[in-house]
Every structure is written in structure tokens, then in C-alpha cells.
Coordinates of C-alpha atoms in Angstrom, one line a residue:
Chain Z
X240 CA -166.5 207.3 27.7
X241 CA -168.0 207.3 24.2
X242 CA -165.0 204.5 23.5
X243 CA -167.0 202.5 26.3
X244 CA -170.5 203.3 25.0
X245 CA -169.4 202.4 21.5
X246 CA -167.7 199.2 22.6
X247 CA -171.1 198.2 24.7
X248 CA -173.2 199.1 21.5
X249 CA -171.3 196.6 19.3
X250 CA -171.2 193.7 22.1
X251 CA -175.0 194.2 22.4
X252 CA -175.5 193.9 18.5
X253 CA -173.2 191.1 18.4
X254 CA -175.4 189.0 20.5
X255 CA -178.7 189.9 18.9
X256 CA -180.7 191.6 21.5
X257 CA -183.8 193.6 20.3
X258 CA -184.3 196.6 22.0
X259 CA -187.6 197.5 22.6
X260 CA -187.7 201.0 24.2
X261 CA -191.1 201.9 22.7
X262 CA -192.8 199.0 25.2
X263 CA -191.5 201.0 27.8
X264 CA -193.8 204.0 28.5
X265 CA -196.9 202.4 29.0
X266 CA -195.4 200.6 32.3
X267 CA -195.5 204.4 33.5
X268 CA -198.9 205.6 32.4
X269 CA -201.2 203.8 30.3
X270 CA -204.8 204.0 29.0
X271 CA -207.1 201.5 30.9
X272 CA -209.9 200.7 29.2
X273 CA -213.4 199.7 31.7
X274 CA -215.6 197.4 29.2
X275 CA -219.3 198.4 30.2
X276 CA -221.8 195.3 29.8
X277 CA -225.4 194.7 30.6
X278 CA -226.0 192.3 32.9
X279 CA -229.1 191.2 31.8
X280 CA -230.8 190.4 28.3
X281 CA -232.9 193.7 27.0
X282 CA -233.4 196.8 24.7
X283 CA -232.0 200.0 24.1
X284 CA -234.2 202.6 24.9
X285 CA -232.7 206.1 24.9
X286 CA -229.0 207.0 23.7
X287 CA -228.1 210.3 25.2
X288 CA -224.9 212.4 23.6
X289 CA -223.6 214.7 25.7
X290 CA -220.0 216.0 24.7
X291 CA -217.3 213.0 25.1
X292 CA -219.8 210.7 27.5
X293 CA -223.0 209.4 26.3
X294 CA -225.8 207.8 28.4
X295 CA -226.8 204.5 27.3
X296 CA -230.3 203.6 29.3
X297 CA -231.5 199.6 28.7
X298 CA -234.8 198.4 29.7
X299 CA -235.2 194.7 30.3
X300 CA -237.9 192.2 29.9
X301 CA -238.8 192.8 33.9
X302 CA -239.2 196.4 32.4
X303 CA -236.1 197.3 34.9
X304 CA -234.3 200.6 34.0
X305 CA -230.6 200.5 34.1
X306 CA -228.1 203.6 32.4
X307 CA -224.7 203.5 31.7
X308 CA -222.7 206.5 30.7
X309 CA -219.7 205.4 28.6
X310 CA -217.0 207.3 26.1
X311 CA -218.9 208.5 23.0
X312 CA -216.2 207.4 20.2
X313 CA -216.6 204.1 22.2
X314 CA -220.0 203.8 21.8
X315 CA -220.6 200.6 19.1
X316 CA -224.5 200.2 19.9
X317 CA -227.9 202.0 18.2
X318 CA -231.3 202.6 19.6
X319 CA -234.2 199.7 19.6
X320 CA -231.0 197.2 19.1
X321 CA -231.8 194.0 21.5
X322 CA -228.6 193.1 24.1
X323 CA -228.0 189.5 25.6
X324 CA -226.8 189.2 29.0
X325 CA -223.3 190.8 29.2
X326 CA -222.8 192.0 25.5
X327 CA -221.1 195.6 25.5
X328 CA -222.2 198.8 25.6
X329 CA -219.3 201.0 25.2
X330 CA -216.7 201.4 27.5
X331 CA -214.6 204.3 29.8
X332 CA -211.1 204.8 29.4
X333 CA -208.7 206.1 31.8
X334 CA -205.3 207.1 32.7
X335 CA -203.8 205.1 34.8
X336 CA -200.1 204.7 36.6
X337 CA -198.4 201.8 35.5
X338 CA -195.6 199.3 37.7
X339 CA -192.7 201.9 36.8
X340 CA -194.5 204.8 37.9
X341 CA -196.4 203.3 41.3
X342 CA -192.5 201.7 41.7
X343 CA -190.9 205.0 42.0
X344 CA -193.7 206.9 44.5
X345 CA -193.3 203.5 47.0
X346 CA -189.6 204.1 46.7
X347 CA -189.5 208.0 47.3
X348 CA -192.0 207.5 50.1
X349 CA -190.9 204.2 51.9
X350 CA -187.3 206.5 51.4
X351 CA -188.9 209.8 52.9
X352 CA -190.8 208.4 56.1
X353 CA -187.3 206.0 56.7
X354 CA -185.2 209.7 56.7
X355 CA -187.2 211.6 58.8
X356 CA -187.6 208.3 61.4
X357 CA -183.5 208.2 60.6
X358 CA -182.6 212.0 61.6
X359 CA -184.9 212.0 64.7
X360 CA -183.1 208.6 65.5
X361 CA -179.6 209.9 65.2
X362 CA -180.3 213.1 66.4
X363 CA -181.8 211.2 69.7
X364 CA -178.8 209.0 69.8
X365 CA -176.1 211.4 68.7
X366 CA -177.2 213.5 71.4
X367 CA -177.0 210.6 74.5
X368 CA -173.3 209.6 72.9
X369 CA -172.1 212.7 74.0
X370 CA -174.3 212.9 77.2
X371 CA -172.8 213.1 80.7
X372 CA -174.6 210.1 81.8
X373 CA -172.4 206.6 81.3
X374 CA -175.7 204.6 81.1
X375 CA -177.2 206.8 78.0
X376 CA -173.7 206.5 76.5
X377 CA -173.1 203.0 76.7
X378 CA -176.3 202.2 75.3
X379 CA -176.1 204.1 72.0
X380 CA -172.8 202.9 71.6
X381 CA -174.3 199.2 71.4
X382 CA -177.2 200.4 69.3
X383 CA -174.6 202.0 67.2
X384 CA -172.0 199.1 66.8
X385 CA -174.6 196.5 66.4
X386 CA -176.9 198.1 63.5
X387 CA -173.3 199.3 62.0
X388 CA -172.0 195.9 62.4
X389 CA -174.9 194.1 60.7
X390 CA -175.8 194.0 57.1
X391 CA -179.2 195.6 56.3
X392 CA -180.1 192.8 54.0
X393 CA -179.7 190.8 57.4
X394 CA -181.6 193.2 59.3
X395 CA -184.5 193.6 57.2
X396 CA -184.9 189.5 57.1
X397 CA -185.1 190.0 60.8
X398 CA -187.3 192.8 61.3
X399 CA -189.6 191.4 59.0
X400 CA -189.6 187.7 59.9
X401 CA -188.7 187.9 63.6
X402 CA -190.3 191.3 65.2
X403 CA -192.7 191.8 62.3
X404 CA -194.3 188.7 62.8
X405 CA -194.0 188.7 66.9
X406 CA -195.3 191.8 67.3
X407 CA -197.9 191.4 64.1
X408 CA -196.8 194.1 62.2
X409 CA -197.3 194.8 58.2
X410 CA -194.1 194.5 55.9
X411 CA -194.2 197.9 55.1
X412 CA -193.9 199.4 58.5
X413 CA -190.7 196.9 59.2
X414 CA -189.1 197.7 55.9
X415 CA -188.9 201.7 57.1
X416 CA -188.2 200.9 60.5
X417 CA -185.4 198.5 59.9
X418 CA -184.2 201.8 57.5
X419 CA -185.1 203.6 59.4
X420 CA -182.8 202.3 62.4
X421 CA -180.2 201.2 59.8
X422 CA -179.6 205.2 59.1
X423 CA -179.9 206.5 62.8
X424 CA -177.1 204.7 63.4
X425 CA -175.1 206.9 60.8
X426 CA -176.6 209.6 61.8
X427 CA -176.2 209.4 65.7
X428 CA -172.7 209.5 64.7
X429 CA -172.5 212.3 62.2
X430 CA -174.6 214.6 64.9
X431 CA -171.7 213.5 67.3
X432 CA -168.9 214.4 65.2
X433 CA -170.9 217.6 64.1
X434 CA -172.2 218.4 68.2
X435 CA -168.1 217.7 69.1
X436 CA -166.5 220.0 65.9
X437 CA -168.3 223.0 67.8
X438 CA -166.0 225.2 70.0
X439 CA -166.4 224.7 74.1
X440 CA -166.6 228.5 74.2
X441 CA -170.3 228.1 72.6
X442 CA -171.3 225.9 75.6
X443 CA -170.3 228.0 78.2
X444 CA -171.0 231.5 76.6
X445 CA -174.8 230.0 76.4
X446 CA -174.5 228.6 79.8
X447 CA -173.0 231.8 81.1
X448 CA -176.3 233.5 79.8
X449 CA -178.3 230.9 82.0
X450 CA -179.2 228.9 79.5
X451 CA -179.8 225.4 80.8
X452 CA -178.1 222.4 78.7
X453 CA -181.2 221.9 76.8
X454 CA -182.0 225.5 76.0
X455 CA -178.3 225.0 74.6
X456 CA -178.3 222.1 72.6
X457 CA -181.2 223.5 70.7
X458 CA -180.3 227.2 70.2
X459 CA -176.9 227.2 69.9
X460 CA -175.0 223.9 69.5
X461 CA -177.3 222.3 67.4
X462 CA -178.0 224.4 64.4
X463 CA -174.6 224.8 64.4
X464 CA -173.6 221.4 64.4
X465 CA -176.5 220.5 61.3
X466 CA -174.8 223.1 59.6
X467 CA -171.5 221.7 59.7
X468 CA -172.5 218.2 59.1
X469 CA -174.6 218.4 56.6
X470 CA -172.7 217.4 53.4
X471 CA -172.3 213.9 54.9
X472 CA -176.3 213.8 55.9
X473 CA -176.8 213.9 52.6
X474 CA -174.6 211.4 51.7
X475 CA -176.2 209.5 54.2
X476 CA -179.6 210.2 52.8
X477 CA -178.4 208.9 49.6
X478 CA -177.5 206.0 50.8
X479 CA -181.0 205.1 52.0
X480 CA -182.7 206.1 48.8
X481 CA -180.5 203.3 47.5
X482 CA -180.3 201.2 50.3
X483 CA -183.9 201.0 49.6
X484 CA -184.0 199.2 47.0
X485 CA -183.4 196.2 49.7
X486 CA -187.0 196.0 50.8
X487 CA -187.8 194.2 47.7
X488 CA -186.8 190.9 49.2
X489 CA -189.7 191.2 52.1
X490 CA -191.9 192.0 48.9
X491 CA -192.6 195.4 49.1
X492 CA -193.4 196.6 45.5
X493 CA -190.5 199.6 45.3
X494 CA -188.9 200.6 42.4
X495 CA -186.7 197.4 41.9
X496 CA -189.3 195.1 43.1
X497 CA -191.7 196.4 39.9
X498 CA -188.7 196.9 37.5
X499 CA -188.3 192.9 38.3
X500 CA -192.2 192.0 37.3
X501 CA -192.1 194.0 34.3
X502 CA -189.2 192.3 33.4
X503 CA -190.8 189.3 34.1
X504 CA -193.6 189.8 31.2
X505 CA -191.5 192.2 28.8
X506 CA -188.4 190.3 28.7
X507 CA -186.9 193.7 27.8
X508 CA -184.4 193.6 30.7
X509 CA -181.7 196.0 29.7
X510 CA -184.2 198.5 29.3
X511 CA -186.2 198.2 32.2
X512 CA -182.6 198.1 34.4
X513 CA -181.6 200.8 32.4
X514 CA -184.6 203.1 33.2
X515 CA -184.6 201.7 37.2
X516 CA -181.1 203.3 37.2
X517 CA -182.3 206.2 35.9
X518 CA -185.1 206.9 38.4
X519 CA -183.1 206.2 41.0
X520 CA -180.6 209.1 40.0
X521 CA -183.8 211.3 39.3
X522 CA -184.3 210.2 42.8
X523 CA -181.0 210.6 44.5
X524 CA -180.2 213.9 42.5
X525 CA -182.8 215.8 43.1
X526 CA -182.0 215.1 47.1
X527 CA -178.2 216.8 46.8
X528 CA -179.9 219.5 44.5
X529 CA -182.1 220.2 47.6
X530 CA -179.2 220.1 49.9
X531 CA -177.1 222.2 48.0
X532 CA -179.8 224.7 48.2
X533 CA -180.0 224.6 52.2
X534 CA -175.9 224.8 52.3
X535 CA -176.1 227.9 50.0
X536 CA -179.0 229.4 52.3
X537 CA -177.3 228.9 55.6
X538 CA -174.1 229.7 54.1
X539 CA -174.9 233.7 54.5
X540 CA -174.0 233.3 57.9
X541 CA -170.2 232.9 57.4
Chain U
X293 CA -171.6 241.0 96.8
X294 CA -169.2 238.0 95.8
X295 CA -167.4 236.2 98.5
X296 CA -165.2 233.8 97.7
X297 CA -163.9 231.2 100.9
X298 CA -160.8 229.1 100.8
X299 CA -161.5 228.4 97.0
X300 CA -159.9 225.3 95.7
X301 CA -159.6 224.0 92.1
X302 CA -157.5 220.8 91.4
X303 CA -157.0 219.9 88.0
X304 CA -156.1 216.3 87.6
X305 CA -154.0 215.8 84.4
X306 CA -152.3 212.6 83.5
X307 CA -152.5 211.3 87.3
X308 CA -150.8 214.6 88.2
X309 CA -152.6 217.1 90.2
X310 CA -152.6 220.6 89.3
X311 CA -154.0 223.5 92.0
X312 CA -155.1 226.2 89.8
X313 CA -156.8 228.0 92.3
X314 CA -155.0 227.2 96.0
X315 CA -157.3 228.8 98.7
X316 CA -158.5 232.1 98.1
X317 CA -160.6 234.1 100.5
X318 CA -161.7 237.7 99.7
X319 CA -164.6 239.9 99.4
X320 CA -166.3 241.4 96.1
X321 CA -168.5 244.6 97.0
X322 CA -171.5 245.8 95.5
X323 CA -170.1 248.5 92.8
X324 CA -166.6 247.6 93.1
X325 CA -163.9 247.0 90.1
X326 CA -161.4 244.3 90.7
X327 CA -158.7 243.0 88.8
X328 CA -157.1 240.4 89.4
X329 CA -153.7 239.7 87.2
X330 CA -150.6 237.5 87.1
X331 CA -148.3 235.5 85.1
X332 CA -149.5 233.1 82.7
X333 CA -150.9 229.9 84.8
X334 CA -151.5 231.5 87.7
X335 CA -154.9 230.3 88.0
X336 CA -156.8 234.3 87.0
X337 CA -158.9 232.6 84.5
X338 CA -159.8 229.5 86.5
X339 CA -161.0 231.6 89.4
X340 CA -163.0 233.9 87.5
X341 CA -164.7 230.7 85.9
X342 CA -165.6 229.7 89.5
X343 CA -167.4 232.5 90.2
X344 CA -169.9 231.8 87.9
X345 CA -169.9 228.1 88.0
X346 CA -168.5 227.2 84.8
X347 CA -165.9 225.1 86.8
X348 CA -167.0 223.0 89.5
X349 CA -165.0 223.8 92.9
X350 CA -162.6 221.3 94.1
X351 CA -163.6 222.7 98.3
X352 CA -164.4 226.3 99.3
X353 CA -167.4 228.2 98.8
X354 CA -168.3 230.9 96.6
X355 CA -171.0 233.3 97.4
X356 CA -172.9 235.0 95.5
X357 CA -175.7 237.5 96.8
X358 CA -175.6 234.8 99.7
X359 CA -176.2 232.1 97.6
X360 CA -173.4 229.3 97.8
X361 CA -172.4 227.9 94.2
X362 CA -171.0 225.0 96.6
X363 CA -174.3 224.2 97.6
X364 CA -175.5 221.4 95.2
X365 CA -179.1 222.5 95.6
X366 CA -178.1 225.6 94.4
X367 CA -179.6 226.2 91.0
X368 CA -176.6 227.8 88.3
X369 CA -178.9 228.9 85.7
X370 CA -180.2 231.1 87.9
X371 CA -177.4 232.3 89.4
X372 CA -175.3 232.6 86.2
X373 CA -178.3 234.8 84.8
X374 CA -177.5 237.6 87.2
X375 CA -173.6 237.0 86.3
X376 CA -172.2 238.5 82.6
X377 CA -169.0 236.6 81.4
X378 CA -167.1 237.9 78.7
X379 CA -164.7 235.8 77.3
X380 CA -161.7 236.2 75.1
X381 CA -162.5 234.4 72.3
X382 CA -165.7 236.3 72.5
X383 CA -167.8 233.6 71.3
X384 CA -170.6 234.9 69.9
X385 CA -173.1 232.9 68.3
X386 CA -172.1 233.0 64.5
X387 CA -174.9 231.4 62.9
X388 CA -177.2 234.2 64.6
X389 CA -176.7 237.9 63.8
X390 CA -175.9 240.5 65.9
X391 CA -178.8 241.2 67.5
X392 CA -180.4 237.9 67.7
X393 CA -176.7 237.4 69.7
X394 CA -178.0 240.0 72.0
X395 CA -182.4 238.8 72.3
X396 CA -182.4 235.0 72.6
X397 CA -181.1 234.5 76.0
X398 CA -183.4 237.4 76.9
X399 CA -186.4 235.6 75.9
X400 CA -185.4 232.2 76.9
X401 CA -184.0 232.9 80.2
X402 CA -185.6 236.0 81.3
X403 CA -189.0 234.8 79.4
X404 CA -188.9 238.9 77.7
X405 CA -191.1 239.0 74.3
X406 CA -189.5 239.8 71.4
X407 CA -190.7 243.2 71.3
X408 CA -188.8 244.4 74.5
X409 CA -185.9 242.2 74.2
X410 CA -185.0 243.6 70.7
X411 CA -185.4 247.4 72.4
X412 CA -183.6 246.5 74.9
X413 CA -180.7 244.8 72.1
X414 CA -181.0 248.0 70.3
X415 CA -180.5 250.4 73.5
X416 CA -177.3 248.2 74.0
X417 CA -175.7 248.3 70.7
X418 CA -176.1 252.0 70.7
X419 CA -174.4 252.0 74.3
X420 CA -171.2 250.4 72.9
X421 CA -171.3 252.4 70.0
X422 CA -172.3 249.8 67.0
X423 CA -176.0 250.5 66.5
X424 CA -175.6 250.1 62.6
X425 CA -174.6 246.3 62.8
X426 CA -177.6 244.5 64.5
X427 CA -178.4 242.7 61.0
X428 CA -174.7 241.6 60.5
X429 CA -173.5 238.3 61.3
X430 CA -170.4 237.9 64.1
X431 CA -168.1 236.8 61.4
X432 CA -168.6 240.2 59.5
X433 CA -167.6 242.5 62.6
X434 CA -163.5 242.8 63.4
X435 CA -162.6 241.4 66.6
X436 CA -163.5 244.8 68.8
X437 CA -166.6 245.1 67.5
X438 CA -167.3 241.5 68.3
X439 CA -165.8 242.1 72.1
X440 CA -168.6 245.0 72.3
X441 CA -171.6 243.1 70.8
X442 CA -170.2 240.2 73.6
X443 CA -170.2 242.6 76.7
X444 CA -173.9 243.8 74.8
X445 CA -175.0 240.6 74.7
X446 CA -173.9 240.2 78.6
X447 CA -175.4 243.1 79.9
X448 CA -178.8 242.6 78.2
X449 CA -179.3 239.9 80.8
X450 CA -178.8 243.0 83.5
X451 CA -176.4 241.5 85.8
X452 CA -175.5 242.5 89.0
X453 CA -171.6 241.4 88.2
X454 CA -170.1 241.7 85.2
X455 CA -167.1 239.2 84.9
X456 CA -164.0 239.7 82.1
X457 CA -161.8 237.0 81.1
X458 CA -159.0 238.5 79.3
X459 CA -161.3 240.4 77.1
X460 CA -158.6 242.3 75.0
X461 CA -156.1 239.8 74.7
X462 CA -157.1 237.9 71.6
X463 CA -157.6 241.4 69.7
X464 CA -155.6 243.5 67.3
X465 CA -153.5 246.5 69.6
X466 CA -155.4 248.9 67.4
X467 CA -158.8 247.8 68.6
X468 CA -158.0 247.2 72.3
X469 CA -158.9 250.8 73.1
X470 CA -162.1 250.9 72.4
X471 CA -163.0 247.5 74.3
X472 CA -161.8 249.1 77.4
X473 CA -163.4 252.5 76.7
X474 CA -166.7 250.7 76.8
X475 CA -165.2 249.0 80.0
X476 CA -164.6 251.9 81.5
X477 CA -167.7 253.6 81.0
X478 CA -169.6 250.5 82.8
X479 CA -166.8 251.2 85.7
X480 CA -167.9 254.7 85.7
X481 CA -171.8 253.9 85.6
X482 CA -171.3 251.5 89.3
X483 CA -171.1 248.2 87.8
X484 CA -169.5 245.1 89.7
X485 CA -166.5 244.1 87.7
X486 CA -163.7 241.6 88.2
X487 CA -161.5 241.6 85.4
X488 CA -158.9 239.5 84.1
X489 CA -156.3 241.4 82.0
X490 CA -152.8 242.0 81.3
X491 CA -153.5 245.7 80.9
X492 CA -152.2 247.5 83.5
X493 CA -152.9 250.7 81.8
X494 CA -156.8 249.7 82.2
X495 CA -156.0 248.4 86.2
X496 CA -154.1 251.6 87.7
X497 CA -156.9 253.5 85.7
X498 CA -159.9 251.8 86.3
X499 CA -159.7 249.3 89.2
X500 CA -161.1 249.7 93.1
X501 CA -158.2 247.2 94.2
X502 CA -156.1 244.6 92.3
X503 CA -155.3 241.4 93.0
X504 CA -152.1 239.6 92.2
X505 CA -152.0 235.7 91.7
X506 CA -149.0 233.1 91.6
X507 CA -149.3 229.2 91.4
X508 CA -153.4 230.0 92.3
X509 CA -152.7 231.8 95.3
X510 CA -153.9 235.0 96.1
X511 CA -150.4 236.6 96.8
X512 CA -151.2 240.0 97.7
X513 CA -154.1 242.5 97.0
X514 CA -154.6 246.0 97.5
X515 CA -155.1 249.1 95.5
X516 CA -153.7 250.3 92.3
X517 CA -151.8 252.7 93.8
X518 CA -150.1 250.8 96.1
X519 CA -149.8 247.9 94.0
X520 CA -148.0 249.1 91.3
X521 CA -145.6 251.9 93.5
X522 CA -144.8 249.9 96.7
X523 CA -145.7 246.1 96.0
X524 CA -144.6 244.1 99.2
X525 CA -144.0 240.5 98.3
X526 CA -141.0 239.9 96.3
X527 CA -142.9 237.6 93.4
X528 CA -145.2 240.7 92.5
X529 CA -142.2 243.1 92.6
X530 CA -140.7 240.8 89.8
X531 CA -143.8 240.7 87.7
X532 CA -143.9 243.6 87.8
X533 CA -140.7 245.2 86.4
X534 CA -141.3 241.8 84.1
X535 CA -144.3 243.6 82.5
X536 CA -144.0 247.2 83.1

């Protein structure tokens, strides 16, 4: 491994790339700077410090007041002092989230809304695929075998250029649906497996209650089936974090859709690759960490 | 109480039909313990299971308090609610603990609140003797204890039958007695019972009448005494000194 890194290290040197890691933390939070000016010519009349802002009033020829409260250490005017249209007063700074940081939050929502529309999909499906009734069956089987049987990148396209436009809807929306469909179909079949792992005796010991199949499919069958099959949700979960990273191409500004612009006016592109990686195993980590917590939780049942 | 009329259960299994239950007409009564044994694949288990619907009949009726399970209008949830099945592979609910094995269906199906379904749980678990579990999880009980919470579980729905599939069969020989003590006691206190079982310890004690089965067909019935001293038909009379 170090052999590896090592090796990289020298290959990078060799071909005289400048790494430039300090440019990188301002794409995450930076200090934005809001120049104050007057709009039209006139005098100072009253400079007001109070703490870190100070109040700035102007009066103008047409004797019109107008005050501007700015950053004191900002402040680069004195009284009486005569202002042309659109010279500065001083100015407000902020903190503001850069590419990087807005990146990640689309990503981790776009990725939470597309999970949630994913489990109640697969659950829904999952749930007909092992249903009595041949119609409900064969249907999720083609839902199933055509999502599986497609590549997302090719789905997306569709979504977004076919149904988006017919039906008018924004490229957000049909990047989480089209994830959100891709997964369900992952899902339906992971429920299945998990619903069909569970013993027969379950079924009829809650049916020999009087439970109806409902009542029993939530109670009883279910929970125990999540249980069961949740290492591979997770994996499945995973996925879609990553699988994400897809929506870029209908131009939604995710995590590798912003790592690509500030590559675009950094040039620092094994950095900015580097870090994209990196977020996305903040990302993807923090998800099994979660899970593993659940597992260990349910686990006291065994 | 229970009557069952020409029942018929035909199994179809790789094109080959299989009668597991071959016409069998008798009459359950109110208060009455039955068991009904046999060799293995006789078809005991498969007619208990029609009686409370978990198999759908091939022809026949089955009646119970009047209604017909044959009837298609006939709505099972309600008729399995007044019907206990223990099974035995006990299947409890594992990822619920012994107690909440003993109040959901109470408050699902019988619509109880929490409150009196978890007195009435309690008043159970005390009745077959394991009041100190109720927070323990099935898997943490050994295999009588799980047997007891399952006929617990069964009885909190108060059911006018009580139905036993081999309930001591999948147990250890050391915890088989105190499965059928708690058995026994619900003989004692009037219950309806019809019991599968290869103990014939628990049938000449216990049971009203027994009923012997061969190839699904009620081959003779009668009670204990009878049955085990002076057994007409020649295929019981050779299970018999099989078993005994």
C-alpha cells in the first residue's frame, strides 16, 4: 500500500504537477464580500459606530436621506467627505457555502428523498411478487426485469428527456424518480428473498390467531423479513449514494457535477477528484455506520 | 361443537394425487378431549389443519359452531379467532418478547387495549407457570417453555376449541412433561381439545375418545379404554403393539 502510494508520489513529481491543496477550502466555505455603494452623488452626514457594524447615513443634493450599515474595519469613508454616484461606502462580509459544500448537501438529499421513494417502491413491489394474485405478480416481475435490465445512465436520459419533458416536469424530480425506480427494483427483490427466508409456521401461527394477511405482513412477516435483509439494503443504499453521481449528466449540480466546474476554473483536478472521493465515502460511511447501529439494536432479539 | 362431513383433502404432488384426509365424518362436543393418532402420514396433522382452515378442503364440510369453513362466504379470520392452534414447531414470534407474543393478536383481532390485553398476558403466563419471562425473547426460553408461552398465546384469544398439532414432539423427553401437565389442566378446566400426539400416556390419561387414522381414513374411534385394550380392526391392533 505505502509501495503504491510512494510509487504514485514519484510518477506525479515526474510529470510536474503543482499541487495546490490550499485553493481548496474556500470552494467549501468562503468569505463573500457585499460592496455597499451610494447610488447617487452626496455627503456624509452622520457615521454611527456601533460594535462590528457602523451606520453610514448620506444626504444628497435632493436632501434625500439614505443609511447603510456596513462592517466597521470595512469602513474607508469620514464625515463631511462628498461621494459620486456609486463610490463605496464600506462593505458586509459573509460566510457563505461554496460549489463543494452545496455539491455534497444536493447529493445527500437527491440520495435521501431517492431511498425513501426506493424502499416504499420495493417494499410495494416485493410485496405483489410474492402475492397470490398472477396479475400483481406478473407485473412486478416486468417492472423488475426491465429497470434491472436497463442501465441507469439510459434511464435517466429517458426520464429526463422523454417523461420529464411530456409530462413537464423539473430535472430534479426525474433524477430521484428515475433513482428512485432504479433502486425499487433491488429492493422489491431483496424484501422477496427476505418476506420468503421467513418460516411458513409464522404465517399460519398469525393466521391461526385471526390475523388477516395484512395484519400479518405487517406484524409479523415483515419486521422480520427487514431484519434479515438488511445488510444487503444497505448495500443497496450504497449503491444509490453512488449511483448518484449519474444525475450530473441531466445537469443537476450534485457532488460531481460541482467537483467538474471547480475543476473547470482551478485546474487543480487531482485534488478536487481527490476530495469528491472523499465526500462520497464521508457519505457512504456514515450510511453502514448507521446500519450497523440498527443491526446491533434489533440484534437483542436473537 | 365441531362437525366434520365426509372431509376430503387431496394433495396433488408431481401429477400424483395424494388423499391425506379420505372422508371423515364425526362429531366434536362442547367440552370434549379427542385425540386423534396414527402412523406417520396418516393424514392427523392435515385434518387438524382443516379444522381451522389453514388447508383449504378438497369436498366435505367442516362445521364449526354451525358455521361451514366450506362455505366460501364464510369469513376464517373470524372463525380461526375462536379456534387456538398449537403447533409443533411452536412458532412463536421471535423478534417480539414473550408477552408481546401473548398481547398483539389481542389487540388486533379482538380490538382489547393494551392495558387489559397485557393483564390478561400476565394472568396466562402465571397459568402455565412462567410469569417471570414476559420480557424475554422466544429464542431465550428452552423449547417447553416456548410450547407454554404458545398454548398462552392461544388461549389469550379465549377460544372455544383448542387444537394441538403434535405439540410435544419437537421437544427434549425431559420437557415433555410439563407441556402436557399444562395440557391436562385445560382438560380438567372443560376445554374443547383435539389433539394430535404420539403420547399415548397423555391419550389413555386424558382423552374423552380417540381416534385412529390410516392412509386419511378414520379407521376406528372410540374411547381410551377400549382403544388401547380391545382395538377391533387389525391395522390399529398392529400400531399398536408397534408403539406400545
Amino acid at each position: 500500500m505505502l509501495g503504491i502510494v510512494a510509487g504514485l508520489w514519484v510518477a506525479t513529481e515526474k510529470m510536474d504537477y503543482t499541487w495546490r491543496w490550499n485553493r481548496i477550502p474556500q470552494y467549501f466555505l468562503y468569505h463573500d464580500e457585499n460592496v455597499k455603494t451610494v447610488p447617487t452623488d452626496g455627503h456624509i452626514t452622520k457615521i454611527e459606530k456601533n460594535g462590528g457594524t457602523t451606520t453610514v447615513t448620506v444626504r444628497d443634493q435632493n436632501e434625500g436621506i439614505s443609511t447603510f450599515d456596513i462592517d466597521t474595519d470595512t469602513a474607508n469613508v469620514s464625515i463631511d467627505e462628498f461621494l459620486m454616484e456609486g463610490d463605496s461606502v464600506g462593505s458586509t462580509r459573509e460566510w457563505r457555502a461554496g460549489p463543494l459544500a452545496v455539491g455534497l448537501w444536493v447529493t445527500l438529499w437527491i440520495s435521501a428523498v431517492a431511498s425513501v421513494l426506493g424502499l416504499i417502491i420495493g417494499v410495494i413491489t416485493g410485496l405483489c411478487r410474492v402475492s397470490q394474485n398472477l396479475t400483481l405478480r406478473q407485473l412486478s416481475i416486468t417492472y423488475i426485469e426491465i429497470i434491472r435490465g436497463t442501465p441507469l445512465l439510459v434511464q435517466l436520459f429517458i426520464f429526463y428527456f422523454f417523461i420529464g419533458t411530456v409530462f413537464n416536469i423539473g430535472r430534479i424530480p426525474c433524477g430521484i424518480g428515475a433513482l428512485g425506480i432504479f433502486a425499487g427494483a433491488y429492493v422489491a427483490e431483496i424484501i422477496r428473498a427476505g418476506i420468503q427466508s421467513i418460516s411458513k409456521g409464522q404465517m399460519e401461527a398469525a393466521r391461526s390467531l385471526g390475523m388477516n394477511v395484512p395484519q400479518a405482513m405487517v406484524y409479523i412477516i415483515l419486521p422480520q423479513a427487514f431484519k434479515r435483509t438488511l445488510p444487503p439494503l444497505a448495500g443497496q443504499f450504497i449503491s444509490l449514494i453512488k449511483d448518484s453521481s449519474l444525475v450530473s449528466v441531466i445537469a443537476i449540480t450534485d457532488l460531481t457535477k460541482s467537483g467538474r466546474e471547480v475543476i473547470t476554473s482551478t485546474f487543480a483536478v487531482f485534488e478536487i477528484w481527490f476530495i469528491v472521493a472523499f465526500l462520497y465515502l464521508i457519505l457512504t460511511f456514515s450510511l453502514s455506520q448507521v446500519v450497523a447501529w440498527i443491526e446491533r439494536r434489533l440484534a437483542v432479539s436473537d | 361443537m365441531i362437525k366434520t362431513v365426509d372431509l376430503e383433502k387431496i394433495f396433488v404432488v408431481r401429477d400424483q394425487e395424494v388423499r391425506a384426509v379420505d372422508g371423515i365424518t364425526t362429531h366434536i362436543k362442547s367440552g370434549e378431549v379427542v385425540v386423534v393418532i396414527g402412523p406417520s402420514g396418516s393424514g392427523k396433522s392435515t385434518y387438524l389443519r382443516c379444522l381451522n382452515g389453514l388447508e383449504t378442503l378438497t369436498a366435505g364440510h367442516v362445521h364449526i359452531d354451525g358455521i361451514d369453513l366450506a362455505n366460501r362466504k364464510t369469513d376464517m379470520n373470524k372463525v380461526r379467532r375462536e379456534v387456538g392452534m398449537v403447533f409443533q414447531q411452536f412458532n412463536l414470534f421471535p423478534h417480539k418478547t414473550v408477552l408481546e407474543n401473548l398481547v398483539l393478536a389481542q389487540m388486533k383481532v379482538r380490538k382489547r387495549s393494551r392495558k387489559e390485553a397485557e393483564i390478561k398476558g400476565r394472568a396466562l403466563l402465571v397459568k402455565v407457570g412462567i410469569p417471570e419471562k414476559e420480557s424475554n425473547y422466544p429464542s431465550q426460553l428452552s423449547g417447553g417453555q416456548q410450547q407454554r408461552v404458545a398454548i398462552a398465546r392461544a388461549l389469550a384469544m379465549d377460544p372455544k376449541v383448542m387444537l394441538f398439532d403434535e405439540p410435544t414432539s419437537a421437544l427434549d423427553p425431559e420437557m415433555v412433561g410439563e407441556v402436557l401437565e399444562v395440557m391436562k389442566q385445560l382438560a380438567r378446566e372443560g376445554m374443547t381439545m383435539v389433539v394430535v400426539t404420539h403420547e399415548m400416556g397423555f391419550a389413555r390419561e386424558v382423552a374423552d375418545r380417540v381416534l385412529f387414522m390410516d392412509y386419511g381414513k378414520l379407521v376406528e374411534e372410540g374411547t381410551p379404554e377400549h382403544f388401547f385394550t380391545e382395538p377391533k380392526e387389525e391395522r390399529a391392533k398392529l400400531f399398536l403393539r408397534q408403539v406400545l
